[in-house]
mmCIF file of C-alpha atoms in Angstrom:
data_model
loop_
_atom_site.group_PDB
_atom_site.id
_atom_site.type_symbol
_atom_site.label_atom_id
_atom_site.label_comp_id
_atom_site.label_asym_id
_atom_site.label_seq_id
_atom_site.Cartn_x
_atom_site.Cartn_y
_atom_site.Cartn_z
ATOM 1 C CA ALA A 21 -32.839 -5.228 -2.678
ATOM 2 C CA LEU A 22 -33.194 -1.977 -4.634
ATOM 3 C CA VAL A 23 -36.590 -1.258 -3.069
ATOM 4 C CA LEU A 24 -35.188 -1.892 0.427
ATOM 5 C CA ARG A 25 -32.201 0.312 -0.334
ATOM 6 C CA GLU A 26 -34.491 3.133 -1.503
ATOM 7 C CA ALA A 27 -36.567 2.820 1.668
ATOM 8 C CA ALA A 28 -33.435 3.002 3.830
ATOM 9 C CA GLU A 29 -32.224 6.111 1.980
ATOM 10 C CA MET A 30 -35.621 7.780 2.535
ATOM 11 C CA GLY A 31 -35.652 6.832 6.221
ATOM 12 C CA LYS A 32 -38.659 4.538 5.859
ATOM 13 C CA SER A 33 -39.253 1.061 7.252
ATOM 14 C CA ALA A 34 -39.616 -1.802 4.782
ATOM 15 C CA ALA A 35 -39.749 -5.576 5.010
ATOM 16 C CA LEU A 36 -39.306 -8.542 2.696
ATOM 17 C CA ILE A 37 -41.577 -11.445 3.672
ATOM 18 C CA THR A 38 -40.862 -14.761 1.958
ATOM 19 C CA PRO A 39 -40.498 -18.438 2.888
ATOM 20 C CA ASP A 40 -37.621 -18.720 0.384
ATOM 21 C CA ARG A 41 -34.417 -18.626 2.462
ATOM 22 C CA MET A 42 -32.248 -18.619 -0.646
ATOM 23 C CA LEU A 43 -33.963 -15.443 -1.836
ATOM 24 C CA THR A 44 -33.437 -13.682 1.499
ATOM 25 C CA ARG A 45 -29.736 -14.592 1.436
ATOM 26 C CA ARG A 46 -29.351 -13.222 -2.087
ATOM 27 C CA VAL A 47 -31.100 -9.991 -1.127
ATOM 28 C CA ALA A 48 -28.941 -9.673 2.011
ATOM 29 C CA ALA A 49 -25.798 -10.205 -0.089
ATOM 30 C CA ALA A 50 -26.896 -7.435 -2.476
ATOM 31 C CA LEU A 51 -27.607 -5.078 0.418
ATOM 32 C CA ASP A 52 -24.228 -5.863 1.962
ATOM 33 C CA ARG A 53 -22.502 -4.405 -1.112
ATOM 34 C CA TRP A 54 -24.083 -1.059 -0.208
ATOM 35 C CA GLY A 55 -23.204 -1.346 3.467
ATOM 36 C CA ILE A 56 -26.789 -2.107 4.519
ATOM 37 C CA LEU A 57 -27.268 -4.840 7.143
ATOM 38 C CA PRO A 58 -30.880 -6.051 7.216
ATOM 39 C CA ASP A 59 -32.442 -7.410 10.394
ATOM 40 C CA ASP A 60 -33.194 -10.986 9.339
ATOM 41 C CA SER A 61 -35.730 -12.413 11.785
ATOM 42 C CA ALA A 62 -34.804 -15.981 10.793
ATOM 43 C CA GLY A 63 -31.103 -15.354 11.289
ATOM 44 C CA ARG A 64 -28.327 -16.670 9.056
ATOM 45 C CA PRO A 65 -26.385 -19.937 9.452
ATOM 46 C CA LEU A 66 -22.899 -19.248 10.769
ATOM 47 C CA ALA A 67 -21.467 -21.624 8.171
ATOM 48 C CA LEU A 68 -22.647 -19.253 5.408
ATOM 49 C CA SER A 69 -21.063 -16.151 6.945
ATOM 50 C CA ALA A 70 -17.584 -14.955 5.983
ATOM 51 C CA PRO A 71 -15.954 -16.158 9.264
ATOM 52 C CA GLY A 72 -17.832 -19.462 9.042
ATOM 53 C CA ARG A 73 -16.641 -20.156 5.509
ATOM 54 C CA PHE A 74 -13.105 -19.103 6.417
ATOM 55 C CA LEU A 75 -12.979 -21.431 9.418
ATOM 56 C CA ARG A 76 -14.337 -24.309 7.317
ATOM 57 C CA HIS A 77 -11.570 -23.730 4.738
ATOM 58 C CA VAL A 78 -8.957 -23.807 7.494
ATOM 59 C CA ALA A 79 -10.442 -27.000 8.971
ATOM 60 C CA ASP A 80 -10.136 -28.614 5.527
ATOM 61 C CA LEU A 81 -6.531 -27.438 5.337
ATOM 62 C CA ILE A 82 -5.624 -29.309 8.513
ATOM 63 C CA CYS A 83 -6.592 -32.744 7.215
ATOM 64 C CA THR A 84 -6.397 -32.493 3.409
ATOM 65 C CA ARG A 85 -3.424 -32.268 1.086
ATOM 66 C CA LEU A 86 -3.144 -28.691 -0.168
ATOM 67 C CA SER A 87 -3.938 -28.269 -3.868
ATOM 68 C CA ALA A 88 -3.307 -25.123 -5.896
ATOM 69 C CA ASP A 89 -7.045 -24.494 -6.250
ATOM 70 C CA ARG A 90 -7.665 -24.917 -2.524
ATOM 71 C CA LEU A 91 -4.786 -22.550 -1.729
ATOM 72 C CA LEU A 92 -6.098 -19.861 -4.094
ATOM 73 C CA VAL A 93 -9.615 -20.086 -2.651
ATOM 74 C CA LEU A 94 -8.162 -19.490 0.799
ATOM 75 C CA LEU A 95 -5.899 -16.643 -0.330
ATOM 76 C CA LYS A 96 -8.760 -14.840 -2.070
ATOM 77 C CA HIS A 97 -11.058 -15.018 0.952
ATOM 78 C CA PRO A 98 -11.782 -11.482 2.250
ATOM 79 C CA LEU A 99 -10.618 -12.371 5.773
ATOM 80 C CA THR A 100 -7.203 -13.711 4.726
ATOM 81 C CA ALA A 101 -4.452 -11.167 5.528
ATOM 82 C CA SER A 102 -7.103 -8.747 6.793
ATOM 83 C CA GLY A 103 -4.730 -7.694 9.573
ATOM 84 C CA GLY A 104 -2.864 -5.296 7.292
ATOM 85 C CA ASP A 105 -1.235 -4.764 3.900
ATOM 86 C CA ARG A 106 -4.207 -6.327 2.143
ATOM 87 C CA GLY A 107 -3.217 -4.569 -1.097
ATOM 88 C CA ASN A 108 0.140 -6.321 -1.286
ATOM 89 C CA HIS A 109 -1.532 -9.596 -0.367
ATOM 90 C CA LEU A 110 -3.955 -9.334 -3.288
ATOM 91 C CA ARG A 111 -1.192 -8.304 -5.686
ATOM 92 C CA LEU A 112 1.037 -11.222 -4.717
ATOM 93 C CA THR A 113 -1.905 -13.634 -4.744
ATOM 94 C CA ARG A 114 -2.570 -12.628 -8.351
ATOM 95 C CA GLU A 115 1.097 -13.168 -9.264
ATOM 96 C CA LEU A 116 1.102 -16.547 -7.516
ATOM 97 C CA GLU A 117 -2.086 -17.604 -9.275
ATOM 98 C CA LEU A 118 -0.555 -16.843 -12.689
ATOM 99 C CA ARG A 119 2.491 -18.888 -11.751
ATOM 100 C CA LEU A 120 0.471 -21.858 -10.490
ATOM 101 C CA ARG A 121 -1.924 -21.836 -13.439
ATOM 102 C CA ARG A 122 0.919 -21.790 -15.964
ATOM 103 C CA HIS A 123 3.651 -23.833 -14.346
ATOM 104 C CA GLY A 124 2.231 -25.567 -11.259
ATOM 105 C CA PRO A 125 2.857 -27.440 -9.092
ATOM 106 C CA ALA A 126 -0.617 -28.866 -8.587
ATOM 107 C CA PHE A 127 0.124 -29.430 -4.900
ATOM 108 C CA PRO A 128 2.320 -26.516 -3.755
ATOM 109 C CA LEU A 129 4.490 -26.917 -0.673
ATOM 110 C CA PRO A 130 5.822 -24.159 1.605
ATOM 111 C CA ASP A 131 9.259 -24.511 -0.018
ATOM 112 C CA ASP A 132 7.691 -23.916 -3.446
ATOM 113 C CA LEU A 133 6.167 -20.655 -2.207
ATOM 114 C CA ARG A 134 9.424 -19.440 -0.687
ATOM 115 C CA HIS A 135 11.453 -20.267 -3.817
ATOM 116 C CA TRP A 136 8.894 -18.508 -6.005
ATOM 117 C CA ALA A 137 8.973 -15.409 -3.801
ATOM 118 C CA ALA A 138 12.798 -15.312 -3.849
ATOM 119 C CA SER A 139 12.739 -15.346 -7.661
ATOM 120 C CA LEU A 140 10.568 -12.217 -7.896
ATOM 121 C CA ASN A 141 13.114 -9.698 -6.640
ATOM 122 C CA ASP A 142 10.243 -8.088 -4.732
ATOM 123 C CA PRO A 143 11.004 -6.897 -1.169
ATOM 124 C CA ALA A 144 7.449 -7.620 -0.006
ATOM 125 C CA ALA A 145 7.206 -11.092 -1.532
ATOM 126 C CA GLU A 146 9.601 -12.983 0.719
ATOM 127 C CA GLY A 147 8.033 -11.793 3.962
ATOM 128 C CA TRP A 148 4.573 -12.556 2.601
ATOM 129 C CA ALA A 149 5.578 -16.048 1.477
ATOM 130 C CA ALA A 150 7.292 -16.742 4.807
ATOM 131 C CA ALA A 151 4.193 -15.724 6.793
ATOM 132 C CA LEU A 152 1.979 -17.815 4.527
ATOM 133 C CA SER A 153 4.276 -20.846 4.603
ATOM 134 C CA ALA A 154 4.219 -20.865 8.410
ATOM 135 C CA CYS A 155 0.434 -21.376 8.210
ATOM 136 C CA LEU A 156 0.635 -24.235 5.713
ATOM 137 C CA PRO A 157 2.368 -27.200 7.355
ATOM 138 C CA PRO A 158 1.497 -30.626 5.940
ATOM 139 C CA PRO A 159 -1.772 -32.262 7.065
ATOM 140 C CA VAL A 160 -1.578 -33.823 10.488
ATOM 141 C CA ALA A 161 -1.222 -37.593 10.805
ATOM 142 C CA ASP A 162 -4.434 -39.570 10.616
ATOM 143 C CA ALA A 163 -4.183 -40.641 14.243
ATOM 144 C CA PRO A 164 -6.670 -39.773 16.993
ATOM 145 C CA GLU A 165 -5.764 -36.751 19.123
ATOM 146 C CA PRO A 166 -7.601 -34.983 21.952
ATOM 147 C CA LEU A 167 -10.323 -32.629 20.751
ATOM 148 C CA ALA A 168 -8.671 -29.756 22.636
ATOM 149 C CA ARG A 169 -5.547 -30.088 20.482
ATOM 150 C CA HIS A 170 -7.598 -29.923 17.284
ATOM 151 C CA VAL A 171 -9.474 -26.825 18.460
ATOM 152 C CA THR A 172 -6.277 -25.021 19.494
ATOM 153 C CA ARG A 173 -4.504 -25.837 16.229
ATOM 154 C CA HIS A 174 -7.531 -24.781 14.187
ATOM 155 C CA ARG A 175 -7.885 -21.441 15.959
ATOM 156 C CA HIS A 176 -4.176 -20.593 15.884
ATOM 157 C CA ARG A 177 -3.893 -21.343 12.187
ATOM 158 C CA ALA A 178 -7.048 -19.368 11.338
ATOM 159 C CA GLU A 179 -5.843 -16.352 13.313
ATOM 160 C CA ALA A 180 -2.397 -16.517 11.673
ATOM 161 C CA LEU A 181 -3.900 -16.588 8.171
ATOM 162 C CA ALA A 182 -6.223 -13.695 9.006
ATOM 163 C CA ARG A 183 -3.345 -11.732 10.565
ATOM 164 C CA GLY A 184 -1.156 -12.047 7.457
ATOM 165 C CA THR A 185 2.082 -10.091 7.721
ATOM 166 C CA ALA A 186 0.877 -7.986 10.665
ATOM 167 C CA ALA A 187 2.897 -8.270 13.868
ATOM 168 C CA ASP A 188 -0.023 -9.465 15.978
ATOM 169 C CA GLY A 189 -3.791 -9.737 16.178
ATOM 170 C CA SER A 190 -6.235 -11.840 14.185
ATOM 171 C CA GLY A 191 -7.200 -9.441 11.421
ATOM 172 C CA ALA A 192 -10.946 -8.982 10.972
ATOM 173 C CA LEU A 193 -11.733 -12.621 11.755
ATOM 174 C CA TRP A 194 -13.630 -11.971 14.986
ATOM 175 C CA ASP A 195 -15.116 -8.589 13.989
ATOM 176 C CA ARG A 196 -18.797 -7.718 13.593
ATOM 177 C CA ALA A 197 -21.727 -9.921 14.611
ATOM 178 C CA ALA A 198 -20.722 -12.974 12.569
ATOM 179 C CA GLY A 199 -17.151 -12.821 13.852
ATOM 180 C CA GLU A 200 -18.355 -12.560 17.438
ATOM 181 C CA GLU A 201 -20.565 -15.629 16.962
ATOM 182 C CA ALA A 202 -17.676 -17.555 15.377
ATOM 183 C CA LEU A 203 -15.422 -16.656 18.312
ATOM 184 C CA HIS A 204 -18.143 -17.737 20.729
ATOM 185 C CA LEU A 205 -18.347 -21.084 18.923
ATOM 186 C CA MET A 206 -14.579 -21.610 19.148
ATOM 187 C CA ASP A 207 -14.608 -20.647 22.833
ATOM 188 C CA GLU A 208 -17.431 -23.123 23.493
ATOM 189 C CA LEU A 209 -15.585 -25.891 21.671
ATOM 190 C CA ALA A 210 -12.460 -25.180 23.710
ATOM 191 C CA ALA A 211 -14.392 -25.102 26.986
ATOM 192 C CA GLU A 212 -16.116 -28.434 26.325
ATOM 193 C CA ALA A 213 -13.207 -30.149 24.550
ATOM 194 C CA GLY A 214 -12.220 -32.066 27.663
ATOM 195 C CA SER A 215 -15.372 -34.169 27.260
ATOM 196 C CA GLY A 216 -14.913 -34.689 23.540
ATOM 197 C CA GLY A 217 -12.488 -37.575 23.650
ATOM 198 C CA ALA A 218 -10.004 -38.281 20.866
ATOM 199 C CA MET A 219 -10.625 -38.073 17.120
ATOM 200 C CA THR A 220 -8.764 -37.794 13.836
ATOM 201 C CA ALA A 221 -8.348 -34.480 12.028
ATOM 202 C CA ALA A 222 -10.939 -35.545 9.440
ATOM 203 C CA GLU A 223 -13.413 -36.367 12.214
ATOM 204 C CA TYR A 224 -12.759 -32.966 13.790
ATOM 205 C CA ARG A 225 -13.441 -31.274 10.440
ATOM 206 C CA ASP A 226 -16.762 -33.107 10.165
ATOM 207 C CA LEU A 227 -17.636 -32.172 13.743
ATOM 208 C CA PHE A 228 -16.856 -28.520 13.094
ATOM 209 C CA ARG A 229 -18.898 -28.451 9.890
ATOM 210 C CA ALA A 230 -21.861 -29.874 11.766
#
């Protein structure tokens, strides 16, 4: 990664040739920290990109009881609340993590988040907790539903979490090449959902992961 960075700074062409896909991903991750986007001829799986991981977390959220650890993983994702006021989001996430680690509950509910925010005497906390709580309803019933309903619910919840406290938009969820590919995938799922039949939320999650 350092050699490739040096070549880029000197305006030279350079290439890393290896059959080890794990190595190329590690090098690409190092380059990304310096704002360098390598042209990977083998591509990168969407599931390993930031939007892909984010969408997988949200799909899990729809069919799995929310634990404190799962909530914190989602809150710390770089796309969560990327629509604005990311600084306040990170500050309040840190405060919430301290609370959950020390006092629980292990499975926080939206009411728990709102009560915690009200106790802080922080003008930003209540609006943040309200926006977050609206994205965290309980898992849907384990009954088959049309695929189109799963896709719509998944996309709306992902966009709301990425938007954060902003008035509208979807944050940075659909930005850059990986975001555009993720949006294309969701659009394709929506377009073909009429032929997908009915499935449970867990089955939809497995379909999306695949």
